[in-house]
Coordinates of C-alpha atoms and ligand atoms in Angstrom, one line a residue:
M1 CA 58.9 27.1 71.9
R2 CA 60.8 23.8 70.3
G3 CA 59.5 20.6 71.9
L4 CA 60.5 18.6 74.9
M5 CA 60.3 15.3 72.8
M6 CA 64.0 13.6 72.1
D7 CA 65.5 13.8 69.5
R8 CA 65.7 10.1 68.5
P9 CA 65.7 9.5 64.6
L10 CA 64.2 7.2 62.4
M11 CA 66.7 4.6 61.5
I12 CA 66.1 1.8 59.0
S13 CA 68.2 -1.0 61.7
H14 CA 65.4 0.1 64.0
I15 CA 63.1 -2.0 62.0
I16 CA 64.9 -4.9 62.3
D17 CA 65.5 -4.8 65.6
Y18 CA 62.3 -3.9 66.5
A19 CA 61.1 -6.8 64.1
A20 CA 63.8 -9.5 66.3
E21 CA 62.5 -8.1 69.9
T22 CA 59.0 -8.4 68.6
F23 CA 57.8 -10.6 66.7
P24 CA 60.9 -13.0 66.8
D25 CA 59.2 -16.3 65.7
Q26 CA 57.5 -15.2 62.9
E27 CA 58.6 -16.5 59.5
I28 CA 60.5 -15.5 56.9
V29 CA 59.9 -18.0 53.8
S30 CA 61.5 -18.3 51.0
R31 CA 61.8 -20.2 47.0
T32 CA 65.5 -19.9 47.0
T33 CA 67.4 -19.5 43.6
E34 CA 69.4 -23.2 44.2
G35 CA 65.9 -24.9 44.3
G36 CA 63.6 -25.4 46.9
I37 CA 62.1 -23.8 49.7
H38 CA 64.2 -21.7 53.0
R39 CA 62.9 -21.0 56.5
Y40 CA 63.6 -19.2 59.2
T41 CA 62.6 -15.6 61.4
Y42 CA 62.8 -12.2 61.9
R43 CA 65.4 -13.4 64.6
D44 CA 67.6 -15.5 62.4
A45 CA 67.3 -12.2 60.3
A46 CA 68.1 -9.6 62.2
R47 CA 71.2 -12.0 62.9
R48 CA 72.5 -12.8 59.6
S49 CA 72.5 -9.4 58.6
R50 CA 74.5 -8.2 61.7
Q51 CA 77.0 -11.1 60.7
L52 CA 76.7 -9.3 57.1
A53 CA 77.1 -5.7 58.1
N54 CA 80.5 -7.2 59.8
A55 CA 81.2 -8.9 57.1
L56 CA 81.1 -5.5 54.7
K57 CA 83.4 -3.9 57.4
T58 CA 85.6 -6.1 57.1
L59 CA 85.8 -5.5 53.3
G60 CA 86.6 -2.1 53.7
V61 CA 83.0 -1.2 52.6
T62 CA 82.8 1.8 55.2
E63 CA 79.0 5.0 54.3
E64 CA 78.1 6.1 51.9
D65 CA 79.7 3.3 49.5
R66 CA 76.8 2.0 47.4
V67 CA 76.7 -1.8 47.6
A68 CA 75.0 -2.5 44.5
T69 CA 72.6 -5.6 44.4
L70 CA 71.4 -7.9 41.5
A71 CA 68.7 -10.2 43.1
W72 CA 65.2 -11.6 43.5
N73 CA 63.0 -11.6 46.4
T74 CA 64.8 -14.1 48.9
Y75 CA 65.6 -13.6 52.6
R76 CA 69.1 -12.9 51.2
H77 CA 68.2 -10.1 49.2
F78 CA 66.4 -9.1 52.4
E79 CA 69.7 -9.4 55.2
I80 CA 71.4 -7.1 52.7
Y81 CA 68.8 -4.4 52.6
Y82 CA 69.2 -3.8 56.1
A83 CA 73.0 -4.9 56.5
T84 CA 74.1 -2.8 54.0
S85 CA 71.8 0.3 55.4
G86 CA 71.6 -0.4 58.7
M87 CA 75.9 0.9 58.5
G88 CA 75.0 3.6 56.7
A89 CA 75.8 2.3 53.8
I90 CA 73.6 2.6 50.5
C91 CA 72.5 -0.7 49.2
H92 CA 71.7 0.3 44.6
T93 CA 69.0 -2.4 43.6
I94 CA 69.9 -2.7 40.4
N95 CA 67.0 -4.3 37.4
P96 CA 68.6 -7.2 35.8
R97 CA 66.6 -6.6 32.7
L98 CA 67.6 -2.7 31.8
P99 CA 69.8 -3.0 28.7
V100 CA 73.3 -3.8 28.8
D101 CA 74.4 0.0 27.9
Q102 CA 72.1 1.6 31.1
F103 CA 73.2 -1.2 33.4
A104 CA 76.8 0.1 33.0
Y105 CA 76.3 3.5 33.3
I106 CA 73.8 3.2 36.0
V107 CA 76.7 1.6 37.8
N108 CA 79.5 3.6 36.7
H109 CA 77.0 7.1 37.8
A110 CA 76.0 5.2 41.3
R111 CA 80.4 4.1 41.8
D112 CA 79.2 0.8 43.1
R113 CA 81.7 -0.6 45.2
Y114 CA 80.1 -4.4 45.8
I115 CA 78.3 -6.1 43.3
F116 CA 76.2 -8.8 45.4
T117 CA 74.2 -11.2 43.4
D118 CA 72.3 -14.2 42.5
L119 CA 72.6 -17.4 40.5
T120 CA 71.0 -16.6 38.1
F121 CA 73.0 -13.3 36.8
V122 CA 77.4 -14.4 37.5
P123 CA 76.4 -15.1 33.7
L124 CA 75.6 -12.0 32.3
L125 CA 77.6 -10.0 35.3
E126 CA 81.1 -11.7 33.5
K127 CA 80.2 -10.6 30.4
L128 CA 79.2 -7.1 32.0
H129 CA 82.8 -6.4 34.0
G130 CA 84.7 -4.8 31.3
M131 CA 82.7 -2.0 31.3
F132 CA 82.5 -1.1 35.2
D133 CA 84.7 1.2 36.9
G134 CA 85.3 0.8 40.5
V135 CA 83.5 -2.3 41.7
R136 CA 86.5 -3.6 44.0
G137 CA 84.9 -7.3 43.9
Y138 CA 81.3 -9.6 43.6
V139 CA 79.5 -11.6 46.7
I140 CA 77.6 -14.3 44.8
M141 CA 74.4 -15.3 47.2
T142 CA 75.0 -19.1 47.8
D143 CA 76.9 -21.2 49.6
A144 CA 79.8 -23.1 49.3
A145 CA 77.9 -26.8 47.7
H146 CA 76.7 -24.0 45.1
M147 CA 79.8 -21.7 43.9
P148 CA 80.0 -22.0 39.8
E149 CA 83.7 -21.9 38.6
T150 CA 82.8 -18.4 37.6
S151 CA 85.4 -15.2 35.9
L152 CA 84.2 -12.6 38.2
P153 CA 87.5 -11.3 40.4
N154 CA 87.3 -11.3 44.0
A155 CA 83.9 -13.8 43.3
L156 CA 83.5 -14.1 46.7
C157 CA 80.6 -16.7 48.5
Y158 CA 78.2 -14.7 50.4
E159 CA 77.6 -17.5 53.3
E160 CA 82.0 -17.7 53.6
L161 CA 81.7 -14.3 53.8
I162 CA 79.1 -14.2 56.8
A163 CA 80.4 -17.7 58.2
G164 CA 82.1 -17.1 61.5
Q165 CA 80.9 -13.3 62.2
S166 CA 80.1 -11.8 65.0
E167 CA 76.3 -12.0 65.5
H168 CA 76.7 -8.5 67.1
F169 CA 76.8 -5.3 65.7
D170 CA 76.0 -1.8 66.9
W171 CA 73.7 -0.3 64.1
P172 CA 74.6 3.3 64.4
D173 CA 72.4 6.3 64.9
F174 CA 73.1 9.3 62.7
D175 CA 71.0 11.8 61.2
E176 CA 67.7 10.5 59.5
N177 CA 68.3 12.2 56.0
T178 CA 71.2 10.1 55.0
A179 CA 70.8 8.2 52.1
S180 CA 69.9 4.5 52.7
S181 CA 68.7 3.2 49.5
L182 CA 69.0 3.7 45.6
C183 CA 67.4 2.6 42.3
Y184 CA 67.3 3.9 38.5
T185 CA 64.1 4.8 37.0
S186 CA 64.6 4.3 32.9
G187 CA 62.5 7.2 31.4
T188 CA 61.5 7.3 27.3
T189 CA 64.6 9.1 26.5
G190 CA 67.9 9.0 27.8
N191 CA 69.6 7.2 31.0
P192 CA 67.8 6.0 34.0
K193 CA 67.8 9.0 36.8
G194 CA 68.5 7.7 40.7
A195 CA 65.9 8.2 43.6
L196 CA 68.0 8.2 46.4
Y197 CA 66.1 7.3 49.9
S198 CA 67.1 8.0 53.4
H199 CA 66.1 6.2 56.0
R200 CA 63.5 9.0 57.0
S201 CA 62.1 8.6 53.8
T202 CA 61.8 5.1 54.1
L203 CA 60.7 4.5 57.7
L204 CA 57.6 7.3 56.8
H205 CA 56.5 5.8 54.1
A206 CA 56.1 2.2 55.9
F207 CA 54.2 4.5 58.3
S208 CA 51.7 5.8 56.1
V209 CA 51.4 2.0 53.5
L210 CA 50.5 0.8 57.2
T211 CA 47.8 3.6 58.3
T212 CA 46.2 3.6 54.6
P213 CA 42.4 2.3 55.5
G214 CA 42.4 -1.2 53.1
M215 CA 45.7 -2.5 54.4
N216 CA 44.6 -5.4 57.2
L217 CA 48.4 -6.2 57.5
S218 CA 48.9 -7.2 60.6
E219 CA 50.6 -10.3 62.9
E220 CA 48.0 -12.9 61.8
S221 CA 48.9 -12.1 57.6
A222 CA 51.1 -13.7 55.2
L223 CA 52.7 -10.8 52.5
L224 CA 54.4 -12.1 49.3
P225 CA 55.8 -9.8 47.9
V226 CA 55.6 -10.4 43.0
V227 CA 57.0 -7.0 43.4
P228 CA 60.9 -7.1 43.2
M229 CA 62.9 -6.3 45.6
F230 CA 64.8 -4.1 42.4
H231 CA 62.3 -2.0 41.7
V232 CA 61.7 0.7 44.1
N233 CA 62.4 -1.4 47.0
A234 CA 59.7 -3.8 46.0
W235 CA 57.0 -0.7 47.0
G236 CA 57.7 -0.5 50.8
V237 CA 57.1 -4.6 51.6
P238 CA 60.2 -5.3 53.7
Y239 CA 60.5 -2.3 55.5
F240 CA 56.4 -2.1 56.5
A241 CA 55.7 -6.1 56.6
P242 CA 58.3 -6.5 60.2
L243 CA 56.5 -3.7 61.2
V244 CA 53.1 -5.0 61.7
G245 CA 55.0 -8.7 62.2
A246 CA 53.9 -9.9 58.5
K247 CA 55.0 -13.7 57.5
L248 CA 57.0 -13.2 54.8
V249 CA 56.5 -14.8 51.8
F250 CA 59.0 -14.5 49.1
P251 CA 59.3 -16.2 45.6
G252 CA 61.9 -15.9 44.3
P253 CA 62.8 -16.5 41.0
A254 CA 59.6 -18.3 40.3
L255 CA 56.9 -16.6 39.0
D256 CA 54.8 -17.8 36.7
G257 CA 51.2 -18.8 37.8
P258 CA 52.0 -22.4 38.7
S259 CA 54.9 -21.5 41.2
L260 CA 52.8 -18.6 42.6
A261 CA 49.2 -19.8 43.1
E262 CA 51.7 -23.3 44.6
L263 CA 53.5 -21.4 46.8
M264 CA 50.9 -19.1 47.7
N265 CA 48.6 -21.7 49.1
G266 CA 51.7 -23.3 50.5
E267 CA 52.9 -20.2 52.8
G268 CA 49.2 -19.6 53.2
V269 CA 50.0 -16.4 51.6
T270 CA 46.5 -13.4 53.0
H271 CA 48.1 -10.0 50.9
A272 CA 50.0 -10.0 47.7
W273 CA 51.2 -7.1 45.6
G274 CA 52.5 -6.8 42.2
V275 CA 51.9 -5.6 38.2
P276 CA 48.9 -6.8 36.3
T277 CA 51.3 -8.7 34.0
V278 CA 52.0 -10.8 36.8
W279 CA 48.1 -11.4 38.2
L280 CA 47.4 -12.2 34.6
G281 CA 49.7 -15.2 34.0
L282 CA 48.1 -16.1 37.7
L283 CA 44.7 -15.9 37.1
A284 CA 44.9 -18.0 33.8
H285 CA 46.7 -20.3 35.8
M286 CA 43.6 -20.8 37.5
R287 CA 41.1 -21.0 35.1
S288 CA 42.7 -23.9 33.4
S289 CA 43.7 -25.7 36.2
G290 CA 40.3 -25.4 37.9
E291 CA 42.4 -24.8 41.3
S292 CA 41.2 -21.6 43.9
F293 CA 43.4 -19.2 46.6
K294 CA 43.0 -21.3 50.0
N295 CA 43.9 -17.5 52.5
L296 CA 44.6 -15.1 49.7
Q297 CA 42.5 -11.9 50.6
R298 CA 44.3 -9.0 49.3
V299 CA 45.3 -8.3 46.3
L300 CA 47.5 -4.5 45.1
I301 CA 48.4 -3.6 41.5
G302 CA 50.2 -0.6 40.7
G303 CA 52.8 0.1 38.4
S304 CA 50.6 1.0 35.6
A305 CA 47.1 0.5 35.6
A306 CA 45.0 -2.7 36.7
P307 CA 42.4 -3.5 34.1
R308 CA 38.6 -3.2 35.6
A309 CA 37.1 -7.3 34.0
M310 CA 41.0 -7.8 36.5
M311 CA 39.4 -7.0 39.4
A312 CA 36.4 -7.7 39.0
E313 CA 37.6 -11.5 38.8
F314 CA 39.1 -11.5 41.5
K315 CA 36.8 -10.6 42.8
E316 CA 33.9 -12.8 41.7
R317 CA 35.5 -15.9 40.5
H318 CA 38.4 -16.2 43.8
G319 CA 36.1 -13.8 46.3
V320 CA 39.6 -11.5 47.0
E321 CA 39.7 -7.7 47.2
A322 CA 41.6 -6.3 45.0
L323 CA 43.1 -2.7 45.8
H324 CA 44.7 -0.5 42.7
G325 CA 47.7 1.4 44.3
W326 CA 49.7 4.0 42.0
G327 CA 52.9 5.2 42.9
M328 CA 55.9 6.2 41.2
T329 CA 59.9 5.1 41.4
E330 CA 60.7 9.0 43.1
M331 CA 57.3 8.5 45.7
S332 CA 58.9 5.5 47.7
P333 CA 56.8 4.8 46.3
V334 CA 53.2 4.4 47.2
G335 CA 51.2 7.2 46.1
T336 CA 47.3 6.3 46.5
L337 CA 45.3 3.4 47.4
S338 CA 41.5 2.4 45.4
Q339 CA 40.4 1.2 49.1
L340 CA 36.4 0.6 49.6
R341 CA 35.0 2.6 52.0
P342 CA 32.6 1.3 54.6
Q343 CA 29.7 2.7 52.7
D344 CA 30.7 1.5 49.3
R345 CA 30.5 -2.1 50.8
D346 CA 26.9 -2.4 49.2
L347 CA 27.2 -1.3 46.7
P348 CA 26.8 -3.6 43.2
L349 CA 30.2 -4.2 41.8
E350 CA 30.3 -2.6 39.6
A351 CA 29.4 0.3 41.7
Q352 CA 32.7 -1.0 43.6
L353 CA 35.0 -1.7 40.0
D354 CA 33.7 2.0 39.6
I355 CA 35.6 3.0 42.6
K356 CA 38.5 0.2 41.4
A357 CA 39.3 1.8 38.7
K358 CA 40.6 4.2 39.6
Q359 CA 43.4 4.8 41.5
G360 CA 42.5 5.1 44.4
R361 CA 42.7 8.5 47.9
R362 CA 46.2 9.9 48.5
L363 CA 48.6 8.7 51.0
F364 CA 48.9 10.5 54.7
G365 CA 52.1 12.3 53.5
V366 CA 51.1 12.7 49.7
E367 CA 50.2 16.1 48.1
M368 CA 48.6 16.2 45.0
K369 CA 47.5 18.9 42.6
I370 CA 46.7 19.5 38.9
V371 CA 47.6 21.9 36.6
D372 CA 46.3 23.7 33.3
E373 CA 49.3 24.4 30.9
Q374 CA 50.0 27.2 32.4
G375 CA 50.8 25.5 35.9
G376 CA 47.3 27.1 37.2
R377 CA 45.5 25.0 39.4
L378 CA 42.4 23.0 38.1
P379 CA 40.0 22.4 40.9
H380 CA 39.6 18.7 41.8
D381 CA 35.6 18.7 40.4
G382 CA 36.8 15.0 38.9
Q383 CA 35.9 17.1 35.7
A384 CA 39.2 19.0 34.9
F385 CA 42.5 17.7 34.2
G386 CA 45.8 18.1 33.2
E387 CA 49.8 17.4 34.6
L388 CA 49.7 15.7 37.9
L389 CA 52.3 17.0 40.5
V390 CA 52.4 16.1 43.8
R391 CA 55.2 16.6 47.2
G392 CA 55.8 15.1 50.1
P393 CA 58.0 13.7 53.1
A394 CA 58.9 10.6 50.4
I395 CA 58.9 11.9 47.0
I396 CA 62.4 13.2 45.9
S397 CA 63.8 16.5 45.9
A398 CA 66.1 16.7 42.8
Y399 CA 68.2 13.2 40.9
Y400 CA 70.7 11.8 42.4
E401 CA 73.8 13.7 40.8
N402 CA 71.9 14.6 37.6
E403 CA 71.3 18.2 37.1
E404 CA 70.0 18.7 34.1
A405 CA 66.7 15.6 35.2
S406 CA 66.1 17.8 37.8
A407 CA 65.9 21.0 36.4
K408 CA 63.2 20.2 34.6
A409 CA 61.6 17.3 36.9
F410 CA 59.9 20.2 39.9
D411 CA 58.3 23.6 39.1
D412 CA 58.5 26.7 40.6
E413 CA 56.9 25.9 43.7
G414 CA 59.1 22.6 44.1
W415 CA 56.5 20.2 43.1
F416 CA 57.7 17.1 41.9
R417 CA 55.7 16.7 38.1
T418 CA 54.9 13.5 37.6
G419 CA 53.9 13.5 33.7
D420 CA 50.6 11.9 34.5
V421 CA 47.8 13.5 32.8
A422 CA 44.7 13.2 36.3
K423 CA 41.8 14.3 37.0
I424 CA 41.3 14.2 41.2
H425 CA 37.9 13.5 41.6
P426 CA 35.3 15.5 45.0
D427 CA 36.2 12.8 47.1
G428 CA 39.6 13.2 47.4
S429 CA 40.6 9.9 44.7
L430 CA 43.0 10.5 41.5
E431 CA 42.0 8.5 38.1
I432 CA 44.8 8.4 35.8
V433 CA 44.1 9.6 32.5
D434 CA 47.4 9.0 31.0
R435 CA 51.1 9.7 29.9
T436 CA 51.9 13.0 29.3
K437 CA 53.5 11.6 26.4
D438 CA 51.0 9.3 25.2
V439 CA 47.7 10.8 25.4
I440 CA 45.6 11.2 22.5
K441 CA 44.6 15.2 21.0
S442 CA 42.0 14.3 18.3
G443 CA 40.0 17.9 17.7
G444 CA 41.7 19.1 20.3
E445 CA 40.1 16.4 23.2
W446 CA 41.3 14.2 24.6
I447 CA 41.2 10.7 24.3
S448 CA 42.3 9.0 26.9
S449 CA 44.9 5.4 25.1
I450 CA 44.8 3.2 29.1
D451 CA 40.9 4.1 29.5
L452 CA 40.8 1.9 25.6
E453 CA 43.5 0.0 26.5
N454 CA 41.8 -1.2 29.8
E455 CA 38.7 -1.6 27.8
A456 CA 40.2 -3.9 25.3
V457 CA 41.2 -6.6 27.5
G458 CA 38.0 -7.4 28.4
H459 CA 37.2 -8.7 25.7
P460 CA 38.2 -12.5 26.3
E461 CA 39.9 -12.7 23.2
I462 CA 42.7 -10.2 23.6
A463 CA 45.8 -11.2 25.5
E464 CA 47.2 -7.6 25.6
A465 CA 46.7 -4.6 23.7
A466 CA 48.2 -1.1 23.2
V467 CA 47.3 2.6 21.6
I468 CA 49.0 5.2 20.3
A469 CA 48.3 8.3 18.5
I470 CA 48.6 8.2 14.4
P471 CA 48.6 11.7 13.1
H472 CA 45.6 12.8 11.4
P473 CA 45.6 15.8 8.7
K474 CA 42.0 16.9 10.5
W475 CA 42.5 15.6 14.3
D476 CA 46.3 15.8 14.4
E477 CA 46.1 12.4 15.9
R478 CA 43.3 9.2 16.3
P479 CA 44.3 6.2 18.3
L480 CA 45.5 3.6 16.5
L481 CA 44.9 0.0 19.0
V482 CA 47.8 -2.7 18.6
V483 CA 46.2 -6.0 20.3
V484 CA 47.9 -9.6 20.7
R485 CA 44.9 -12.3 20.7
E486 CA 44.2 -14.6 22.8
P487 CA 46.1 -18.2 21.3
G488 CA 43.4 -19.8 19.4
S489 CA 41.4 -16.2 18.4
Q490 CA 40.3 -15.2 15.1
V491 CA 39.0 -12.0 16.3
D492 CA 39.3 -9.4 14.0
K493 CA 38.8 -6.2 13.6
Q494 CA 35.2 -5.7 13.5
G495 CA 34.9 -8.2 16.3
V496 CA 37.0 -5.8 18.1
L497 CA 35.0 -2.4 17.2
D498 CA 32.1 -3.5 17.0
Y499 CA 33.3 -4.9 21.5
L500 CA 34.3 -0.9 21.8
S501 CA 31.7 0.2 20.2
E502 CA 29.3 -0.2 23.9
R503 CA 31.7 0.2 26.4
V504 CA 32.9 4.1 25.1
A505 CA 31.9 6.6 23.1
K506 CA 32.1 7.1 19.2
W507 CA 34.3 10.0 18.4
W508 CA 37.4 7.8 21.1
L509 CA 36.5 4.6 18.5
P510 CA 40.3 3.4 17.5
D511 CA 41.1 4.9 13.7
D512 CA 42.9 1.1 13.1
V513 CA 43.0 -2.5 14.8
V514 CA 46.3 -3.9 13.8
F515 CA 47.4 -7.7 15.2
V516 CA 50.8 -7.7 16.2
E517 CA 52.7 -11.2 18.2
E518 CA 53.8 -9.4 20.8
L519 CA 54.1 -5.8 22.2
P520 CA 56.7 -4.2 23.5
H521 CA 57.8 -4.2 27.5
G522 CA 60.4 -2.6 28.8
A523 CA 62.6 -3.6 32.3
T524 CA 60.1 -3.8 34.4
G525 CA 57.7 -5.6 32.2
K526 CA 55.5 -2.1 31.8
L527 CA 54.7 -1.7 27.8
Q528 CA 57.5 0.9 26.0
K529 CA 55.0 2.9 23.9
A530 CA 57.6 4.5 22.8
K531 CA 58.9 1.6 21.0
L532 CA 56.0 0.6 19.7
R533 CA 55.6 4.5 18.0
E534 CA 58.9 3.5 16.6
Q535 CA 57.7 0.8 15.1
F536 CA 54.3 2.2 13.6
K537 CA 56.2 5.5 13.1
D538 CA 55.2 4.9 8.5
Y539 CA 51.9 3.8 9.5
T540 CA 49.0 5.4 8.3
L541 CA 45.6 4.9 9.2
P542 CA 43.1 3.3 6.1
Q543 CA 41.0 6.0 6.3
V544 CA 43.4 8.7 5.4
S545 CA 45.3 6.3 2.9
G546 CA 42.7 5.4 1.1
Ligands
AMP601 P1 58.1 3.6 37.9 O1 58.7 4.7 38.3 O2 58.6 2.7 36.8 O3 57.0 2.8 39.2 O4 56.6 3.9 37.1 C1 55.6 5.0 37.4 C2 54.8 5.2 36.6 O5 53.9 4.3 36.4 C3 54.1 6.6 36.4 O6 54.4 7.9 36.3 C4 52.3 5.7 36.2 O7 52.7 6.6 34.6 C5 52.9 4.8 35.9 N1 51.5 4.1 36.8 C6 51.8 3.4 38.5 N2 51.2 3.1 38.8 C7 50.0 3.0 37.6 C8 48.4 3.0 38.1 N3 48.0 1.7 39.3 N4 47.2 3.4 37.3 C9 48.1 3.1 36.1 N5 49.9 4.0 35.6 C10 50.2 3.5 36.9

């Protein structure tokens, strides 16, 4: 028997309509690319999104057309999210730090019609334009006064485009499984692969994040997504913040410590989301300037493993609760969050950090299993570890127009292979051990490169660390630690090993420590272990060569 409830689709346009009606005066504040701060309200954002939707129609954009963005986190980017998806087109966010060939590949693979760009990226697009097949024009996200001279064909000014457009637009209702946005993820090899989100998956993901204990978001919160809107929809922030009427604070292009600190304290930011690298810069600034956070309560750290020392510093020095989140582009992206339980709050700090250093408990709608090499399920006992697979309504069922990648990405039961190696504890919390490609197999036992790196960066004179496997005649592989020192530090190999030997099992100790000026990072700021392995491909461990 079917239930007798209305079959109303879950639409992204309903979010902005809801926010405009329910929290009309709540603010959206942006640091702009032109310089200065822009502020308006959810009511204004909804009105301008409708104007933009009308403007897109005049440009000939129709349902299913891909409209790309190359932009920082600002109010205009927010409007594009809602206008494109709301009218039935697809918002394709592009990471401006992608290597040129990958950039051209995804514009052509997605068959982008228009590209919306911030002023910052106009020179980049001028260089790349000749490589694009089907782009009809560009919209430069600025006003007439700041329009640059450009060789880009059909370059329009955002503010002129929407000025004079009607403020009325009836957002259409259609099948909630219709595609709404597109984000490509770069693997270590091959071309980037597209995750094509739907209206339904976007709303379900937003609801799941909001219902997770520990989020604590409401109309009284001010949320700053440092995580870029070009990376998995800023982890969903632009969709779930309006649902609870939280103030949104967009940092624009200024992601350095001093700029973030100024914006956070100036705008009463209570919650901020971003990757570990960003927090490293911010915490270093707070240390050197002696400043403190005025309103900050919660920081979400994700995208790669959060060092324990970072979470300790947030708590001890600033009284800020750091949550650790794990997820993937293919998962919309949030999978788990490491919030404490009520009974954990009385634990000593070290015991709390033990919980937070893990990746946390799953969101509703994310199922997890770990399997051995034959695909057999492993117990969730906190001991066994193997490849992690997931399924759920906000997880991809295939890559966008990529049969080859899709064929490899799922097991026989349709679960998505994350490529992460993990343990699941009896209390349901996930512990990422490593990427399947990065784990070090020493004498049949596994060493987690992530754990070693996180211990190493706890050393006060180590700025960044990476661990890779080096072939070894007896043990198969042994760990090599590659370190960037803090400025002015003289710490040497023995100093590092002495520090680590108090913190990790003896057989985990790296066989060598190498000091470098910098480590390779990819477009989303993550360490590129594949590049590092390439750099050290001719390296021999001292015990082996000697
Ligand atoms: P991306 O799709 O670019 O966001 O990358 C997803 C991958 O980043 C995951 O499969 C993990 O390997 C890694 N990752 C993301 N968050 C975490 C975390 N909190 N701890 C460890 N690894 C993480």
